Tab-separated table of C-alpha atoms in Angstrom:
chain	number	residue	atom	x	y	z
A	1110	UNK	CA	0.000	0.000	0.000
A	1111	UNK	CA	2.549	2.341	0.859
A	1112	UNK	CA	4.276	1.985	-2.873
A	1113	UNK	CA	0.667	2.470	-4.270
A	1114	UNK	CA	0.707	5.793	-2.503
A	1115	UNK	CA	4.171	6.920	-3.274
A	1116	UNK	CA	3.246	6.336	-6.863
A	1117	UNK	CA	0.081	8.449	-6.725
A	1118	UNK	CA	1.560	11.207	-4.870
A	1119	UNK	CA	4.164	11.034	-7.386
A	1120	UNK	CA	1.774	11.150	-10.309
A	1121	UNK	CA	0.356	14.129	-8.469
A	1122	UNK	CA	3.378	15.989	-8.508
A	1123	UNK	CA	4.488	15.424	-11.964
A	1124	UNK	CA	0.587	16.682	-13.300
A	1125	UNK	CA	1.190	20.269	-10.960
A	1126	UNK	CA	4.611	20.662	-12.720
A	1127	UNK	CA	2.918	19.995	-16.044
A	1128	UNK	CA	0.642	22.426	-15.300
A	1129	UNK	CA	2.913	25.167	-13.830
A	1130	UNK	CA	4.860	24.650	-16.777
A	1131	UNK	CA	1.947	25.391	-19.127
A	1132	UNK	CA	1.175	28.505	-17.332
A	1133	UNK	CA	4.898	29.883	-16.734
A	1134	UNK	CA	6.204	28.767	-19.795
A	1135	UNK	CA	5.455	30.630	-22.119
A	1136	UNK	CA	5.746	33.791	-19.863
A	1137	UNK	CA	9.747	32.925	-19.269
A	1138	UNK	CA	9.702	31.776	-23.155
A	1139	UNK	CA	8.773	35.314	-23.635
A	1140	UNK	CA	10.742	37.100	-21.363
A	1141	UNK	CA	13.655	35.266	-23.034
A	1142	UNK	CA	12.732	36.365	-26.316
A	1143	UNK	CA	12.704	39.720	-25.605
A	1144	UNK	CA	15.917	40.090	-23.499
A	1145	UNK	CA	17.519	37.769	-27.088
A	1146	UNK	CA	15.837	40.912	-28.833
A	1147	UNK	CA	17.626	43.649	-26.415
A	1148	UNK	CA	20.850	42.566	-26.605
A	1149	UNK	CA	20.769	42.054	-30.580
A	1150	UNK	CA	19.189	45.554	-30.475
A	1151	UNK	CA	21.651	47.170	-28.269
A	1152	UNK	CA	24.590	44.974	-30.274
A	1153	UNK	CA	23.178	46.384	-33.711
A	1154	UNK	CA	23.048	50.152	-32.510
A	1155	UNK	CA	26.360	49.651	-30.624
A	1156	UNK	CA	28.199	48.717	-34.198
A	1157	UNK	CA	25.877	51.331	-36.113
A	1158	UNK	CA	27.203	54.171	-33.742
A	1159	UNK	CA	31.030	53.029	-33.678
A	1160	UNK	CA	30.687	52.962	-37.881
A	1161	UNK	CA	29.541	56.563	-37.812
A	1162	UNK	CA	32.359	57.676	-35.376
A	1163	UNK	CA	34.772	56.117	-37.718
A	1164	UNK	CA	33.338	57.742	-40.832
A	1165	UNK	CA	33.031	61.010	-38.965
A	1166	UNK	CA	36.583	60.775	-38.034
A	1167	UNK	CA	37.712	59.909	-41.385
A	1168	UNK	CA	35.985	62.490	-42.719
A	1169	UNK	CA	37.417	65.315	-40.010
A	1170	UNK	CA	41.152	64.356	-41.122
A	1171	UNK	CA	40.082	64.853	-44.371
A	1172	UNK	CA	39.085	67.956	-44.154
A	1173	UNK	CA	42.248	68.965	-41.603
A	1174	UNK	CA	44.566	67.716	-44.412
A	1175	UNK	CA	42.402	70.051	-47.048
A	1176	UNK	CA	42.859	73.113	-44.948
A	1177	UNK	CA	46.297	72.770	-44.205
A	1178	UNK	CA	46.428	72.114	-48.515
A	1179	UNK	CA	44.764	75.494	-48.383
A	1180	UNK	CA	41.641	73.602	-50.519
A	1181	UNK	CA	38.639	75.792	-47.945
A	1182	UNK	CA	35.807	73.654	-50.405
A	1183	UNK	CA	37.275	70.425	-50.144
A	1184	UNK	CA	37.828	71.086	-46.332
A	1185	UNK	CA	34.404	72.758	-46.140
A	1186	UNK	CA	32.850	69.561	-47.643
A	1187	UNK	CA	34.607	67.447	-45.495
A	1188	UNK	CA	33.552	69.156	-42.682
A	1189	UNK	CA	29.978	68.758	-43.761
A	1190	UNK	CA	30.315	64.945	-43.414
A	1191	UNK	CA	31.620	64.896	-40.474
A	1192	UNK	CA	29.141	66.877	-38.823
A	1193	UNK	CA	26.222	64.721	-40.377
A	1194	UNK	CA	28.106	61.161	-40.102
A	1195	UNK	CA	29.286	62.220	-36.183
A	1196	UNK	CA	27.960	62.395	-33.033
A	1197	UNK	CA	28.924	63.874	-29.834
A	1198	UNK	CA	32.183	66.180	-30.392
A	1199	UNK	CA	33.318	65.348	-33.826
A	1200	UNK	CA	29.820	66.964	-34.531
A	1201	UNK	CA	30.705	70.171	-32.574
A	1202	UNK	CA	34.228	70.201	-34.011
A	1203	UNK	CA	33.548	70.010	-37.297
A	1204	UNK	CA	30.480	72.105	-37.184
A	1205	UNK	CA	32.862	75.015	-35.412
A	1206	UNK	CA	35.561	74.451	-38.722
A	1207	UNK	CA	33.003	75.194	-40.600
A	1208	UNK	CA	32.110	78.246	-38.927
A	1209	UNK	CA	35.816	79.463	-39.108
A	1210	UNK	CA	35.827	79.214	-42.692
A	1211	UNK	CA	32.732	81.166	-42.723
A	1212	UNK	CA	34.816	83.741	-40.791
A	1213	UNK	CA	38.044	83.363	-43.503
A	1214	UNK	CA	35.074	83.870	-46.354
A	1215	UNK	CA	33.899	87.184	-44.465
A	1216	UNK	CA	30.598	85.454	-44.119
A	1217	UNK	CA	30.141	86.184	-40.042
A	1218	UNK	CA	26.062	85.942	-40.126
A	1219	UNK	CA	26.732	82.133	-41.234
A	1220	UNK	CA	29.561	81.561	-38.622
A	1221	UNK	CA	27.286	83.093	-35.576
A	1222	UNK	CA	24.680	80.482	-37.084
A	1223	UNK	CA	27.071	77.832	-36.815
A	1224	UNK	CA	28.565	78.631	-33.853
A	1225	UNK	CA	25.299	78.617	-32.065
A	1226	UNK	CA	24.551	75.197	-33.918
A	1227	UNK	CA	27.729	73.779	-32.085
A	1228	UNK	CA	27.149	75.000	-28.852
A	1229	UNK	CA	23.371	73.533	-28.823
A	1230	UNK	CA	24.620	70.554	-30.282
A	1231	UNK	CA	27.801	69.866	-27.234
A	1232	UNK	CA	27.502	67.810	-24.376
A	1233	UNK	CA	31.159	69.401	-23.029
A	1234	UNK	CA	31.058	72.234	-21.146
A	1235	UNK	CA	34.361	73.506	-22.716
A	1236	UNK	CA	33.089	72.768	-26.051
A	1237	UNK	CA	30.059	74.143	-25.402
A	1238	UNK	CA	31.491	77.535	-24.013
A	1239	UNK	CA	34.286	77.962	-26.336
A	1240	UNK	CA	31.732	77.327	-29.026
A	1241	UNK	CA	29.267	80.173	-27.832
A	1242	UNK	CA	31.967	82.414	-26.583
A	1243	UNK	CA	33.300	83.036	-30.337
A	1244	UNK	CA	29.561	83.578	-31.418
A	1245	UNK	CA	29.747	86.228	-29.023
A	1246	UNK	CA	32.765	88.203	-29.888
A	1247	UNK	CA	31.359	87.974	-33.920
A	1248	UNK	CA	28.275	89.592	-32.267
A	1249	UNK	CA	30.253	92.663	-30.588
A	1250	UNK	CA	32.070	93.268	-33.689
A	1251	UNK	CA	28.868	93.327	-35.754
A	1252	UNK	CA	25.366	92.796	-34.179
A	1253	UNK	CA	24.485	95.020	-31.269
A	1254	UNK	CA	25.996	95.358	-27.920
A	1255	UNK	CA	22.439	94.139	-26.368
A	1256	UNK	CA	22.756	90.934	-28.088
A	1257	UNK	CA	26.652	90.615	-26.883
A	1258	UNK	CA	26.310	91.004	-23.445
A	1259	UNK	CA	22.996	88.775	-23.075
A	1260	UNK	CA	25.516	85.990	-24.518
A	1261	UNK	CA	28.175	86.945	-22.479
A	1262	UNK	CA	26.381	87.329	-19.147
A	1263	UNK	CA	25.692	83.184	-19.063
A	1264	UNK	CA	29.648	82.621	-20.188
A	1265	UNK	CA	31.000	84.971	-17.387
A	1266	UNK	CA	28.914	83.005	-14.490
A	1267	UNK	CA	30.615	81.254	-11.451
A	1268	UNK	CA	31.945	77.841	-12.822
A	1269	UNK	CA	32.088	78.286	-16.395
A	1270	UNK	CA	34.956	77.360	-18.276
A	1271	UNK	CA	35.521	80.063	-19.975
A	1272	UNK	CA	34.711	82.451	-17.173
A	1273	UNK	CA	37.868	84.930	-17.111
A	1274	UNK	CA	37.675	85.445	-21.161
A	1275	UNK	CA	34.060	86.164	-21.197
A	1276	UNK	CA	34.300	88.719	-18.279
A	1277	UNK	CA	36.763	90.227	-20.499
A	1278	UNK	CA	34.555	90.377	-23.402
A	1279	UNK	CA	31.269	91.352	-21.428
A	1280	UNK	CA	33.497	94.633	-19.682
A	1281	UNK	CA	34.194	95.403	-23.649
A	1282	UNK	CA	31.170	95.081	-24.529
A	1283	UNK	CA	29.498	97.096	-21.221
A	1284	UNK	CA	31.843	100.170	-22.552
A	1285	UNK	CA	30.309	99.660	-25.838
A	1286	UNK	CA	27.101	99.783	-24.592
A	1287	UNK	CA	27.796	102.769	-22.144
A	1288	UNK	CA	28.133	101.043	-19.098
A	1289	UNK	CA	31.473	101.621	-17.354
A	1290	UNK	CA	30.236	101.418	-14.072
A	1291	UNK	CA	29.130	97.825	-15.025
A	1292	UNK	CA	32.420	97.349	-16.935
A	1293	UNK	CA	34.607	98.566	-14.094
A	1294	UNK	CA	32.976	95.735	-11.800
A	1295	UNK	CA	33.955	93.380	-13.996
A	1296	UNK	CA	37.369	94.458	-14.242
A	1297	UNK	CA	38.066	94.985	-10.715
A	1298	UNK	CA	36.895	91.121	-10.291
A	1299	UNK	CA	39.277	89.780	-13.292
A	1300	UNK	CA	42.321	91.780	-11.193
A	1301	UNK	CA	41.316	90.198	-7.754
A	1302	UNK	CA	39.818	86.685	-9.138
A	1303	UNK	CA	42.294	83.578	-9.052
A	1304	UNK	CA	42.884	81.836	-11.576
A	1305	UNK	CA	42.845	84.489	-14.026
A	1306	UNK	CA	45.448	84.549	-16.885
A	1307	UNK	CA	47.757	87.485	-16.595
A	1308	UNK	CA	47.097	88.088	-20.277
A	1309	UNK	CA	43.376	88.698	-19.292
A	1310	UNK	CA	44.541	90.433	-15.772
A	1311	UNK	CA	46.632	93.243	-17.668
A	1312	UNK	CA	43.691	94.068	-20.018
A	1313	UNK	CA	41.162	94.227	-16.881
A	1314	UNK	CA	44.048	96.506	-15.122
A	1315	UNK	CA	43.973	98.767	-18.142
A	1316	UNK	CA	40.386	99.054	-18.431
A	1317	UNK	CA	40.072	100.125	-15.240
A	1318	UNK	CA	42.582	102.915	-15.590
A	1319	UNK	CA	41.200	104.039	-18.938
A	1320	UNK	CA	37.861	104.248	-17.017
A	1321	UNK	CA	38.878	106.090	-14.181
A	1322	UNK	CA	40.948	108.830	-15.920
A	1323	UNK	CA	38.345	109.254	-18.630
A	1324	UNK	CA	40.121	107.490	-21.230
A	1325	UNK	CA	37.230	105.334	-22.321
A	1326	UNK	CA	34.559	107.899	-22.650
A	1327	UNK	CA	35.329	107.747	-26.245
A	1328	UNK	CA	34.687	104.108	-26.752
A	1329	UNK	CA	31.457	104.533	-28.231
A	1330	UNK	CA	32.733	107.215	-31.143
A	1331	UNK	CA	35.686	104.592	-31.682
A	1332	UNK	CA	33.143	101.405	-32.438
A	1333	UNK	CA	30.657	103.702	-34.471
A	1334	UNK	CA	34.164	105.148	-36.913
A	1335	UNK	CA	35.033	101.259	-36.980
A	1336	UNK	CA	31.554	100.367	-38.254
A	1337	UNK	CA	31.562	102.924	-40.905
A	1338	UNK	CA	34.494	101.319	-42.191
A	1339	UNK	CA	33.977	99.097	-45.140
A	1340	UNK	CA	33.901	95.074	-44.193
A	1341	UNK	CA	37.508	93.698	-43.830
A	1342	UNK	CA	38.803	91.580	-46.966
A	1343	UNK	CA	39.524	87.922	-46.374
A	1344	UNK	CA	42.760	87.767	-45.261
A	1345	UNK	CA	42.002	90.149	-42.554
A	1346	UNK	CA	38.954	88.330	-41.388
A	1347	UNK	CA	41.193	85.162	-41.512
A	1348	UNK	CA	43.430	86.989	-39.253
A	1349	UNK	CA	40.330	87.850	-36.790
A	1350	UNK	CA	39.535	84.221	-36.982
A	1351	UNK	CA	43.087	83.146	-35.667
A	1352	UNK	CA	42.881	85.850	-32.979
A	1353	UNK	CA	39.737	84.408	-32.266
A	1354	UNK	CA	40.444	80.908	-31.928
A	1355	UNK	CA	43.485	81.517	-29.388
A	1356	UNK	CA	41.576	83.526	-26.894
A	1357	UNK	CA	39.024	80.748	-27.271
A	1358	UNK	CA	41.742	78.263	-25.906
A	1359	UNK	CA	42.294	79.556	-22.722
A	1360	UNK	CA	42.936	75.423	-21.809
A	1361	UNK	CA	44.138	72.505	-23.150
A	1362	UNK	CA	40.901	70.950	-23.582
A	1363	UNK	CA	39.886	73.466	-25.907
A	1364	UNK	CA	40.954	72.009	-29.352
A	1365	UNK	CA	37.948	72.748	-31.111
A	1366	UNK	CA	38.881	76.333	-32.137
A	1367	UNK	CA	38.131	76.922	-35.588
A	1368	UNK	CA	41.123	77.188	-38.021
């Protein structure tokens, strides 16, 4: 009798697993089929995202080895592939190139458009900043000193990368405006601040001096004579485009000043 049961109870057991299988299984057949489907997904975009990084990098040296041939349309095309094959900074460098050959061709409203594109495109603060920050000084050379100093203001905040430079710029551009009470703050900050660049200390120093003996009163007559004058050719807006790009590398992590 007690085999008899053993065997029933057995039976038992072996119809609620058959049944618990028939109601599980094809939940954990699922569940498997899906995570099979994740990980092919993530494997496919994973390879799709590394090819466009190569291309975009390919494409980037091409178009550094056409500008340093002096060949601006091959290097401008080149650029343009890059920014649409890349992602992430080769985006924003080549994007920012582009905009300094805009500069070389005299064409500023294009390079203030494509600065802006890079800086809403970066995930890098320094990118990001440097990207803006030449935007800006573009503006104060040719827009209005309104527009200037609402970019500015952001760049100069506590914690920003390019903090010292864009103090710099927003004092200039606070004279410009008629503002040297607001430019002298600035100033006296850049000559107390730490971590200020002598280069950018000296120019604060001699802002504040031209303020306080009268000296910059004139500002305003200077930047409406300058205005008057006709636009630079290209080689002098190349050279504004060099100046450009070394105040916009105030640090080592800043190699995505435009040529």
């Amino acid at each position: 009798m007690v085999d008899v049961f053993e065997q029933v109870e057995e039976e038992l057991r072996s119809a609620r697993y058959k049944r618990l299988f028939l109601t599980i299984g094809p939940i954990v057949g699922g569940v498997l089929l899906l995570a099979l489907i994740g990980a092919l997904g993530w494997w496919g975009w994973d390879s799709w995202q590394n090819s466009k990084a190569d291309k975009a990098s390919q494409a980037y040296e091409r178009g550094l080895e056409a500008l340093q041939a002096g060949n601006a349309a091959g290097a401008g095309a080149a650029f343009l592939e890059a920014q649409k094959e890349g992602n992430g900074a080769y985006k924003v460098l080549a994007l920012q190139q582009r905009a300094g050959l805009a500069v070389e061709a005299n064409n500023l409203t294009q390079a203030v458009e494509l600065f802006d594109e890079a800086a809403k495109a970066a995930g890098d603060p320094i990118l990001k900043d440097t990207a803006a920050y030449k935007a800006a000084l573009i503006v104060m050379d040719t827009g209005t000193t309104e527009d200037a100093i609402k970019r500015l203001t952001p760049l100069a905040a506590e914690g920003r990368p390019l903090r010292p430079f864009a103090q710099e710029a927003l004092a200039l551009a606070n004279l410009q405006a008629g503002k040297p009470a607001d430019a002298r703050v600035l100033c006296v900050q850049l000559t107390l601040g730490q971590d200020v660049p002598d280069s950018v200390r000296q120019i604060a120093q001699q802002c504040i001096d031209a303020i306080d003996t009268g000296a910059a009163s004139n500002v305003n007559d200077i930047i409406k004579a300058q205005k008057a004058l006709p636009p630079p050719a290209p080689a002098s807006a190349q050279t504004q485009a060099q100046a450009s790009a070394a105040a916009a590398q105030p640090q080592a992590a800043a190699p995505a000043a435009a040529q």
